[in-house]
Amino acid sequence: AMGAHGRAAGPHPAGRKAKELIGSARESLARMVGGRPEDIVFTSGGTEANNMVIHTARRHFHESQARLGDSWGTPHIVTSSVEHDSIRLPLEQLVKESLAETTFVPVSPRSGRAEVDDVFAAIRPTTCLVSIMLANNETGVIMPVTELSQRVHALNQRRAAEGLPRILVHTDAAQMIGKGRVDVQELGVDYLTIVGHKFYGPRIGALYVRGPGTTTPLHPMLFGGGQERSFRPGGSLMEPVWVFLPQAAELVSKNWEAYEAHMRDVRDYLEARLEASFGKQRIHLNSHFTGSKRLCNTSNFSILGPGLQGRRVLSHCKMLLASVGAACHSEKGDRPSSILLSCGIPYNVAQNALRLSVGRDTTRADVDLVVQDLVQAVAQLDQDQAL
């Protein structure tokens, strides 16, 4: 496969081989999420896929308006207060430029979820997109996307009769794939974002679109060569896709239940060891919300006490590599995660937060070493505090 350097559009043997490999990658990805190969569009990563959905929803709103000769006004988008920056920042930019209106629905401090009733309360006649992540990257809380899609679908039938724009439904499934069941038929969404490196594949992305350009609109942001049926021209991202992505996707399709069970066992053991080592009074589990399901691999917790900000604890660890929040926007000093604050975690607790993720190969022995490392780091900081 590494020798397939031909252009997929080329008429020569190398081109045919490249086309075949890309087709196989598309099939593997489709199988992994329960879609059809023609519903998969490759992108450079999750950020591009998310931006593409927002761009499409706005374009579709304006085109529908022009076709019907109606004047609905400015497109409106509904999302949650805990989305990834690749959803939040493009929407904030559109608002700043008066190109769209956006409602950021707060999550419930009881459940950590964007509740369906709250999302529905934010919908207006001009709403063209609802985008709610499948699982949060900091708390691990799983959002009620299936119920949301069902209700939007029913609402769209009524809206069509009233001459109102269709509401498209998108979920960013970056965190969930490889750690739990992801089935686009079950979820009922129009768009779903896929990120390769989150399931041990290459650092590229893909967008699932339910019938791109036919059932569901999809508008390119780039114009150039005709790659990806002109939805996403540009050939530079293809080579790692051909080779490693199908393998990573097939592993998920075959083994996700075993991966999930293993990671949940190790994560639960980690939380039990933390409480046993520091005492239940001193550990606050920031990702425990009554009645909410969460990702099997994520533990977000705070070790309570003065001078134990997440960053300070990590800087005193000898072997632990972890983050205090999302790794892709970690230049925030000691300011606590806005996601945790949105979930109702008190400021002084959120400031001490650490987010640990376990992987397919993490063992209980690894957990013992990590907890030991945290105990020595905290003892050192407690001692410094006492001086």
Tab-separated table of C-alpha atoms in Angstrom:
chain	number	residue	atom	x	y	z
A	1	ALA	CA	0.000	0.000	0.000
A	2	MET	CA	2.858	2.385	0.759
A	3	GLY	CA	3.827	2.228	-2.898
A	4	ALA	CA	0.511	3.643	-4.102
A	5	HIS	CA	1.720	7.151	-4.917
A	6	GLY	CA	-0.495	7.589	-7.975
A	7	ARG	CA	-3.278	10.148	-8.198
A	8	ALA	CA	-6.621	8.437	-7.644
A	9	ALA	CA	-7.941	10.214	-10.748
A	10	GLY	CA	-5.052	8.962	-12.898
A	11	PRO	CA	-5.758	6.399	-15.688
A	12	HIS	CA	-2.527	4.451	-14.992
A	13	PRO	CA	-2.124	1.348	-12.724
A	14	ALA	CA	-0.807	3.449	-9.793
A	15	GLY	CA	-3.856	5.725	-10.081
A	16	ARG	CA	-6.215	2.775	-10.157
A	17	LYS	CA	-4.500	1.273	-7.114
A	18	ALA	CA	-4.796	4.594	-5.230
A	19	LYS	CA	-8.483	4.847	-6.110
A	20	GLU	CA	-9.040	1.289	-4.895
A	21	LEU	CA	-7.300	1.996	-1.576
A	22	ILE	CA	-9.282	5.199	-0.977
A	23	GLY	CA	-12.485	3.276	-1.753
A	24	SER	CA	-11.515	0.616	0.771
A	25	ALA	CA	-10.826	3.303	3.433
A	26	ARG	CA	-14.234	4.835	2.726
A	27	GLU	CA	-15.948	1.441	3.065
A	28	SER	CA	-14.188	0.705	6.389
A	29	LEU	CA	-15.173	4.069	7.836
A	30	ALA	CA	-18.781	3.696	6.658
A	31	ARG	CA	-18.982	0.228	8.224
A	32	MET	CA	-17.611	1.596	11.498
A	33	VAL	CA	-20.433	4.175	11.853
A	34	GLY	CA	-23.239	2.194	10.146
A	35	GLY	CA	-23.426	4.381	7.015
A	36	ARG	CA	-22.847	3.880	3.278
A	37	PRO	CA	-19.442	4.464	1.613
A	38	GLU	CA	-20.878	7.296	-0.519
A	39	ASP	CA	-21.862	9.117	2.712
A	40	ILE	CA	-18.209	9.545	3.787
A	41	VAL	CA	-16.264	12.666	2.775
A	42	PHE	CA	-12.622	12.871	3.869
A	43	THR	CA	-11.302	16.114	5.412
A	44	SER	CA	-8.036	17.282	6.965
A	45	GLY	CA	-9.440	16.811	10.495
A	46	GLY	CA	-12.381	17.380	12.815
A	47	THR	CA	-12.018	21.160	12.712
A	48	GLU	CA	-12.526	21.263	8.952
A	49	ALA	CA	-15.455	18.820	9.114
A	50	ASN	CA	-17.213	20.926	11.783
A	51	ASN	CA	-16.618	24.177	9.874
A	52	MET	CA	-17.942	22.548	6.696
A	53	VAL	CA	-21.249	21.683	8.408
A	54	ILE	CA	-21.717	25.251	9.683
A	55	HIS	CA	-20.841	26.675	6.240
A	56	THR	CA	-23.310	24.265	4.573
A	57	ALA	CA	-26.185	25.066	6.949
A	58	ARG	CA	-25.859	28.803	6.245
A	59	ARG	CA	-25.653	28.279	2.475
A	60	HIS	CA	-28.635	25.924	2.501
A	61	PHE	CA	-30.703	28.425	4.507
A	62	HIS	CA	-30.011	31.222	1.998
A	63	GLU	CA	-30.558	28.998	-1.056
A	64	SER	CA	-33.882	27.664	0.316
A	65	GLN	CA	-34.950	31.227	1.056
A	66	ALA	CA	-34.114	32.348	-2.505
A	67	ARG	CA	-35.861	29.316	-4.047
A	68	LEU	CA	-39.081	29.876	-2.102
A	69	GLY	CA	-38.932	33.640	-2.577
A	70	ASP	CA	-39.339	34.050	1.188
A	71	SER	CA	-37.457	36.355	3.511
A	72	TRP	CA	-36.702	34.545	6.770
A	73	GLY	CA	-33.925	36.897	7.880
A	74	THR	CA	-30.596	35.822	9.405
A	75	PRO	CA	-29.861	32.097	9.846
A	76	HIS	CA	-29.922	30.875	13.441
A	77	ILE	CA	-27.880	27.990	14.854
A	78	VAL	CA	-28.373	26.151	18.157
A	79	THR	CA	-25.487	24.457	19.958
A	80	SER	CA	-24.431	23.738	23.551
A	81	SER	CA	-22.233	25.706	25.944
A	82	VAL	CA	-19.688	22.846	26.142
A	83	GLU	CA	-18.795	22.249	22.475
A	84	HIS	CA	-15.275	21.938	21.093
A	85	ASP	CA	-13.664	25.198	19.942
A	86	SER	CA	-14.048	24.104	16.298
A	87	ILE	CA	-17.810	24.595	16.737
A	88	ARG	CA	-17.834	27.471	19.226
A	89	LEU	CA	-15.282	29.763	17.562
A	90	PRO	CA	-16.681	29.671	13.970
A	91	LEU	CA	-20.136	30.423	15.380
A	92	GLU	CA	-18.833	33.316	17.491
A	93	GLN	CA	-17.092	34.674	14.369
A	94	LEU	CA	-20.306	34.480	12.309
A	95	VAL	CA	-22.173	36.325	15.072
A	96	LYS	CA	-19.458	38.993	15.174
A	97	GLU	CA	-19.815	39.486	11.404
A	98	SER	CA	-23.665	39.488	11.659
A	99	LEU	CA	-23.783	36.477	9.305
A	100	ALA	CA	-25.632	34.214	11.745
A	101	GLU	CA	-27.296	34.229	15.131
A	102	THR	CA	-26.384	31.533	17.663
A	103	THR	CA	-27.843	30.217	20.905
A	104	PHE	CA	-25.379	28.422	23.192
A	105	VAL	CA	-27.684	26.256	25.313
A	106	PRO	CA	-26.297	25.801	28.852
A	107	VAL	CA	-25.886	22.221	30.031
A	108	SER	CA	-27.841	21.107	33.081
A	109	PRO	CA	-25.709	21.292	36.255
A	110	ARG	CA	-27.572	18.174	37.441
A	111	SER	CA	-26.866	15.966	34.405
A	112	GLY	CA	-23.973	17.711	32.603
A	113	ARG	CA	-26.041	17.250	29.407
A	114	ALA	CA	-27.597	19.641	26.932
A	115	GLU	CA	-31.175	18.557	27.633
A	116	VAL	CA	-33.477	18.075	24.636
A	117	ASP	CA	-36.209	20.341	26.062
A	118	ASP	CA	-33.681	23.149	26.570
A	119	VAL	CA	-32.369	22.757	22.999
A	120	PHE	CA	-35.949	22.826	21.679
A	121	ALA	CA	-36.776	25.933	23.696
A	122	ALA	CA	-33.961	27.712	21.792
A	123	ILE	CA	-35.304	26.842	18.297
A	124	ARG	CA	-36.699	29.773	16.269
A	125	PRO	CA	-38.412	30.018	12.860
A	126	THR	CA	-34.967	30.952	11.425
A	127	THR	CA	-33.092	27.982	12.952
A	128	CYS	CA	-31.198	26.043	10.267
A	129	LEU	CA	-28.808	23.837	12.301
A	130	VAL	CA	-28.637	22.097	15.668
A	131	SER	CA	-25.133	20.878	16.537
A	132	ILE	CA	-24.650	18.925	19.779
A	133	MET	CA	-21.552	16.809	20.429
A	134	LEU	CA	-22.058	13.087	21.057
A	135	ALA	CA	-19.810	13.003	24.139
A	136	ASN	CA	-17.998	15.803	25.910
A	137	ASN	CA	-14.207	15.733	25.685
A	138	GLU	CA	-13.627	16.952	29.265
A	139	THR	CA	-16.371	15.359	31.354
A	140	GLY	CA	-17.073	12.343	29.123
A	141	VAL	CA	-20.841	12.945	29.481
A	142	ILE	CA	-22.852	11.426	26.601
A	143	MET	CA	-25.478	13.737	25.096
A	144	PRO	CA	-29.069	12.702	24.155
A	145	VAL	CA	-28.477	12.977	20.390
A	146	THR	CA	-30.855	10.161	19.303
A	147	GLU	CA	-33.846	11.717	21.085
A	148	LEU	CA	-32.882	15.149	19.772
A	149	SER	CA	-32.751	13.898	16.149
A	150	GLN	CA	-36.134	12.172	16.450
A	151	ARG	CA	-37.782	15.319	17.740
A	152	VAL	CA	-36.143	17.569	15.121
A	153	HIS	CA	-37.251	15.169	12.374
A	154	ALA	CA	-40.886	15.400	13.579
A	155	LEU	CA	-40.593	19.189	13.889
A	156	ASN	CA	-39.189	19.480	10.346
A	157	GLN	CA	-42.328	17.872	8.920
A	158	ARG	CA	-44.462	20.560	10.570
A	159	ARG	CA	-42.063	23.323	9.542
A	160	ALA	CA	-42.133	22.227	5.883
A	161	ALA	CA	-45.936	22.619	5.901
A	162	GLU	CA	-45.485	26.137	7.310
A	163	GLY	CA	-42.839	27.101	4.715
A	164	LEU	CA	-40.050	27.297	7.332
A	165	PRO	CA	-36.429	26.189	6.709
A	166	ARG	CA	-35.344	22.621	7.420
A	167	ILE	CA	-33.279	22.199	10.598
A	168	LEU	CA	-30.192	20.087	9.926
A	169	VAL	CA	-28.766	17.970	12.775
A	170	HIS	CA	-25.033	17.501	13.363
A	171	THR	CA	-23.086	15.676	16.046
A	172	ASP	CA	-19.336	15.789	16.610
A	173	ALA	CA	-18.567	12.139	17.459
A	174	ALA	CA	-14.783	12.622	17.740
A	175	GLN	CA	-14.614	11.459	21.376
A	176	MET	CA	-17.054	8.571	21.133
A	177	ILE	CA	-15.755	6.492	18.219
A	178	GLY	CA	-13.738	3.502	19.449
A	179	LYS	CA	-15.066	3.923	22.992
A	180	GLY	CA	-18.761	3.183	22.529
A	181	ARG	CA	-21.446	2.360	19.996
A	182	VAL	CA	-21.747	4.865	17.139
A	183	ASP	CA	-24.451	4.072	14.590
A	184	VAL	CA	-25.711	6.849	12.324
A	185	GLN	CA	-29.007	5.044	11.670
A	186	GLU	CA	-29.701	4.847	15.394
A	187	LEU	CA	-28.566	8.435	15.988
A	188	GLY	CA	-30.660	9.726	13.070
A	189	VAL	CA	-28.310	12.677	12.390
A	190	ASP	CA	-27.679	14.395	9.043
A	191	TYR	CA	-23.955	14.909	9.748
A	192	LEU	CA	-21.427	13.215	12.026
A	193	THR	CA	-17.797	14.271	12.514
A	194	ILE	CA	-15.113	11.550	12.613
A	195	VAL	CA	-11.500	12.120	13.766
A	196	GLY	CA	-8.882	9.479	12.916
A	197	HIS	CA	-6.384	9.863	15.750
A	198	LYS	CA	-9.127	9.484	18.382
A	199	PHE	CA	-9.416	5.798	17.445
A	200	TYR	CA	-5.685	5.153	16.914
A	201	GLY	CA	-5.777	6.048	13.206
A	202	PRO	CA	-3.949	8.793	11.271
A	203	ARG	CA	-4.481	12.481	12.111
A	204	ILE	CA	-7.158	13.151	9.519
A	205	GLY	CA	-10.908	13.564	9.629
A	206	ALA	CA	-14.045	12.644	7.775
A	207	LEU	CA	-17.613	13.821	7.677
A	208	TYR	CA	-20.535	11.416	7.470
A	209	VAL	CA	-23.332	13.077	5.453
A	210	ARG	CA	-26.665	11.292	4.962
A	211	GLY	CA	-26.781	11.325	1.122
A	212	PRO	CA	-24.395	14.227	0.392
A	213	GLY	CA	-25.794	16.687	-2.151
A	214	THR	CA	-29.072	14.733	-2.497
A	215	THR	CA	-30.867	13.909	0.781
A	216	THR	CA	-28.654	16.276	2.772
A	217	PRO	CA	-26.968	19.443	1.473
A	218	LEU	CA	-23.173	19.703	1.441
A	219	HIS	CA	-21.365	22.807	0.177
A	220	PRO	CA	-17.593	22.884	-0.357
A	221	MET	CA	-15.463	25.489	1.386
A	222	LEU	CA	-12.562	24.878	-1.009
A	223	PHE	CA	-12.533	24.945	-4.819
A	224	GLY	CA	-9.891	23.278	-6.943
A	225	GLY	CA	-9.316	19.705	-8.129
A	226	GLY	CA	-12.283	17.366	-8.165
A	227	GLN	CA	-11.255	15.129	-5.254
A	228	GLU	CA	-13.984	13.871	-2.922
A	229	ARG	CA	-16.595	14.486	-5.646
A	230	SER	CA	-15.619	18.197	-5.440
A	231	PHE	CA	-17.057	18.411	-1.914
A	232	ARG	CA	-13.519	18.588	-0.554
A	233	PRO	CA	-10.920	19.158	-3.281
A	234	GLY	CA	-7.209	18.836	-2.487
A	235	GLY	CA	-5.229	15.614	-2.565
A	236	SER	CA	-2.590	16.137	0.109
A	237	LEU	CA	-4.438	14.358	2.917
A	238	MET	CA	-4.877	11.069	1.125
A	239	GLU	CA	-1.796	8.923	1.623
A	240	PRO	CA	-2.155	8.135	5.362
A	241	VAL	CA	-5.841	7.488	4.755
A	242	TRP	CA	-5.144	4.742	2.230
A	243	VAL	CA	-2.867	2.779	4.504
A	244	PHE	CA	-3.706	3.168	8.175
A	245	LEU	CA	-7.287	4.421	8.404
A	246	PRO	CA	-9.027	1.237	7.150
A	247	GLN	CA	-7.016	-0.870	9.610
A	248	ALA	CA	-7.904	1.394	12.545
A	249	ALA	CA	-11.590	1.495	11.523
A	250	GLU	CA	-11.826	-2.298	11.111
A	251	LEU	CA	-10.339	-2.786	14.591
A	252	VAL	CA	-13.048	-0.520	16.019
A	253	SER	CA	-15.835	-2.304	14.106
A	254	LYS	CA	-14.698	-5.708	15.387
A	255	ASN	CA	-13.554	-4.885	18.915
A	256	TRP	CA	-15.274	-1.762	20.244
A	257	GLU	CA	-17.252	-3.666	22.886
A	258	ALA	CA	-14.089	-5.302	24.257
A	259	TYR	CA	-12.247	-1.952	24.168
A	260	GLU	CA	-15.129	-0.293	26.006
A	261	ALA	CA	-15.323	-2.976	28.731
A	262	HIS	CA	-11.556	-2.905	29.318
A	263	MET	CA	-11.302	0.896	29.475
A	264	ARG	CA	-14.320	1.170	31.788
A	265	ASP	CA	-12.832	-1.414	34.164
A	266	VAL	CA	-9.466	0.391	34.324
A	267	ARG	CA	-11.087	3.851	34.634
A	268	ASP	CA	-13.344	2.670	37.484
A	269	TYR	CA	-10.317	1.122	39.193
A	270	LEU	CA	-8.480	4.476	38.862
A	271	GLU	CA	-11.330	6.361	40.556
A	272	ALA	CA	-11.552	3.747	43.343
A	273	ARG	CA	-7.771	3.968	43.933
A	274	LEU	CA	-7.903	7.790	44.049
A	275	GLU	CA	-10.639	7.704	46.699
A	276	ALA	CA	-8.797	5.015	48.673
A	277	SER	CA	-5.475	6.904	48.551
A	278	PHE	CA	-6.655	10.471	49.221
A	279	GLY	CA	-9.919	9.776	51.074
A	280	LYS	CA	-13.371	10.283	49.575
A	281	GLN	CA	-13.626	13.735	51.170
A	282	ARG	CA	-10.594	14.952	49.256
A	283	ILE	CA	-11.520	13.725	45.751
A	284	HIS	CA	-14.244	15.426	43.741
A	285	LEU	CA	-15.240	13.441	40.635
A	286	ASN	CA	-16.109	16.200	38.156
A	287	SER	CA	-17.462	13.775	35.569
A	288	HIS	CA	-20.073	12.109	37.830
A	289	PHE	CA	-23.562	13.429	37.073
A	290	THR	CA	-26.746	11.780	38.320
A	291	GLY	CA	-28.454	9.708	35.637
A	292	SER	CA	-25.942	10.538	32.860
A	293	LYS	CA	-23.910	8.001	30.940
A	294	ARG	CA	-20.286	8.861	30.247
A	295	LEU	CA	-17.401	7.714	28.083
A	296	CYS	CA	-15.612	4.609	29.318
A	297	ASN	CA	-12.108	6.119	29.241
A	298	THR	CA	-12.452	9.580	30.799
A	299	SER	CA	-11.962	10.572	34.417
A	300	ASN	CA	-12.076	14.236	35.395
A	301	PHE	CA	-11.405	14.828	39.098
A	302	SER	CA	-10.077	17.413	41.529
A	303	ILE	CA	-7.865	16.781	44.551
A	304	LEU	CA	-9.294	19.301	47.005
A	305	GLY	CA	-7.135	21.674	49.018
A	306	PRO	CA	-5.273	24.989	48.705
A	307	GLY	CA	-2.320	25.205	46.321
A	308	LEU	CA	-3.353	22.043	44.432
A	309	GLN	CA	-4.274	23.623	41.099
A	310	GLY	CA	-4.162	21.026	38.343
A	311	ARG	CA	-1.071	22.494	36.703
A	312	ARG	CA	0.887	22.611	39.955
A	313	VAL	CA	0.073	18.970	40.746
A	314	LEU	CA	1.138	17.854	37.256
A	315	SER	CA	4.398	19.828	37.452
A	316	HIS	CA	5.307	17.855	40.611
A	317	CYS	CA	4.513	14.462	39.045
A	318	LYS	CA	7.531	12.426	37.978
A	319	MET	CA	5.902	10.184	35.350
A	320	LEU	CA	2.269	11.148	34.791
A	321	LEU	CA	1.425	12.800	31.471
A	322	ALA	CA	-2.040	14.342	31.635
A	323	SER	CA	-3.941	17.542	31.004
A	324	VAL	CA	-6.059	19.920	33.026
A	325	GLY	CA	-8.609	20.161	30.202
A	326	ALA	CA	-8.773	19.847	26.428
A	327	ALA	CA	-5.259	19.437	25.060
A	328	CYS	CA	-5.972	21.469	21.923
A	329	HIS	CA	-6.575	24.711	23.836
A	330	SER	CA	-4.373	24.485	26.896
A	331	GLU	CA	-2.786	27.957	26.974
A	332	LYS	CA	-5.110	29.249	29.671
A	333	GLY	CA	-2.841	29.560	32.728
A	334	ASP	CA	-4.573	28.623	35.995
A	335	ARG	CA	-7.981	29.723	34.810
A	336	PRO	CA	-10.323	26.758	35.255
A	337	SER	CA	-11.960	25.025	32.319
A	338	SER	CA	-14.987	26.920	31.019
A	339	ILE	CA	-16.563	23.506	30.297
A	340	LEU	CA	-16.417	22.499	33.975
A	341	LEU	CA	-17.720	25.896	35.075
A	342	SER	CA	-20.592	25.506	32.560
A	343	CYS	CA	-21.397	22.164	34.191
A	344	GLY	CA	-21.814	23.858	37.576
A	345	ILE	CA	-18.477	22.773	39.104
A	346	PRO	CA	-17.427	25.442	41.668
A	347	TYR	CA	-14.497	27.682	40.622
A	348	ASN	CA	-12.053	26.505	43.318
A	349	VAL	CA	-12.848	22.831	42.543
A	350	ALA	CA	-12.559	23.331	38.759
A	351	GLN	CA	-9.172	25.035	39.281
A	352	ASN	CA	-7.769	21.805	40.749
A	353	ALA	CA	-9.140	19.618	37.947
A	354	LEU	CA	-7.126	16.912	36.227
A	355	ARG	CA	-8.389	14.934	33.263
A	356	LEU	CA	-6.998	11.420	32.916
A	357	SER	CA	-7.813	9.175	29.969
A	358	VAL	CA	-7.131	5.460	29.895
A	359	GLY	CA	-6.430	3.646	26.622
A	360	ARG	CA	-6.758	0.180	25.149
A	361	ASP	CA	-3.394	-0.857	26.607
A	362	THR	CA	-3.643	0.819	30.034
A	363	THR	CA	-3.467	-1.700	32.891
A	364	ARG	CA	-4.347	-1.636	36.578
A	365	ALA	CA	-0.595	-1.731	37.293
A	366	ASP	CA	-0.233	1.508	35.293
A	367	VAL	CA	-3.003	3.029	37.421
A	368	ASP	CA	-1.202	2.039	40.648
A	369	LEU	CA	1.950	3.845	39.461
A	370	VAL	CA	0.005	6.962	38.469
A	371	VAL	CA	-1.871	7.165	41.779
A	372	GLN	CA	1.430	6.685	43.657
A	373	ASP	CA	2.900	9.541	41.584
A	374	LEU	CA	-0.056	11.809	42.414
A	375	VAL	CA	0.220	10.959	46.130
A	376	GLN	CA	3.905	11.998	46.224
A	377	ALA	CA	3.192	15.189	44.217
A	378	VAL	CA	0.391	16.233	46.565
A	379	ALA	CA	2.467	15.391	49.674
A	380	GLN	CA	5.234	17.659	48.336
A	381	LEU	CA	2.758	20.515	47.643
A	382	ASP	CA	1.085	20.065	51.071
A	383	GLN	CA	4.509	20.315	52.677
A	384	ASP	CA	5.328	23.497	50.702
A	385	GLN	CA	1.959	24.955	51.719
A	386	ALA	CA	2.667	24.245	55.403
A	387	LEU	CA	6.015	26.100	55.348
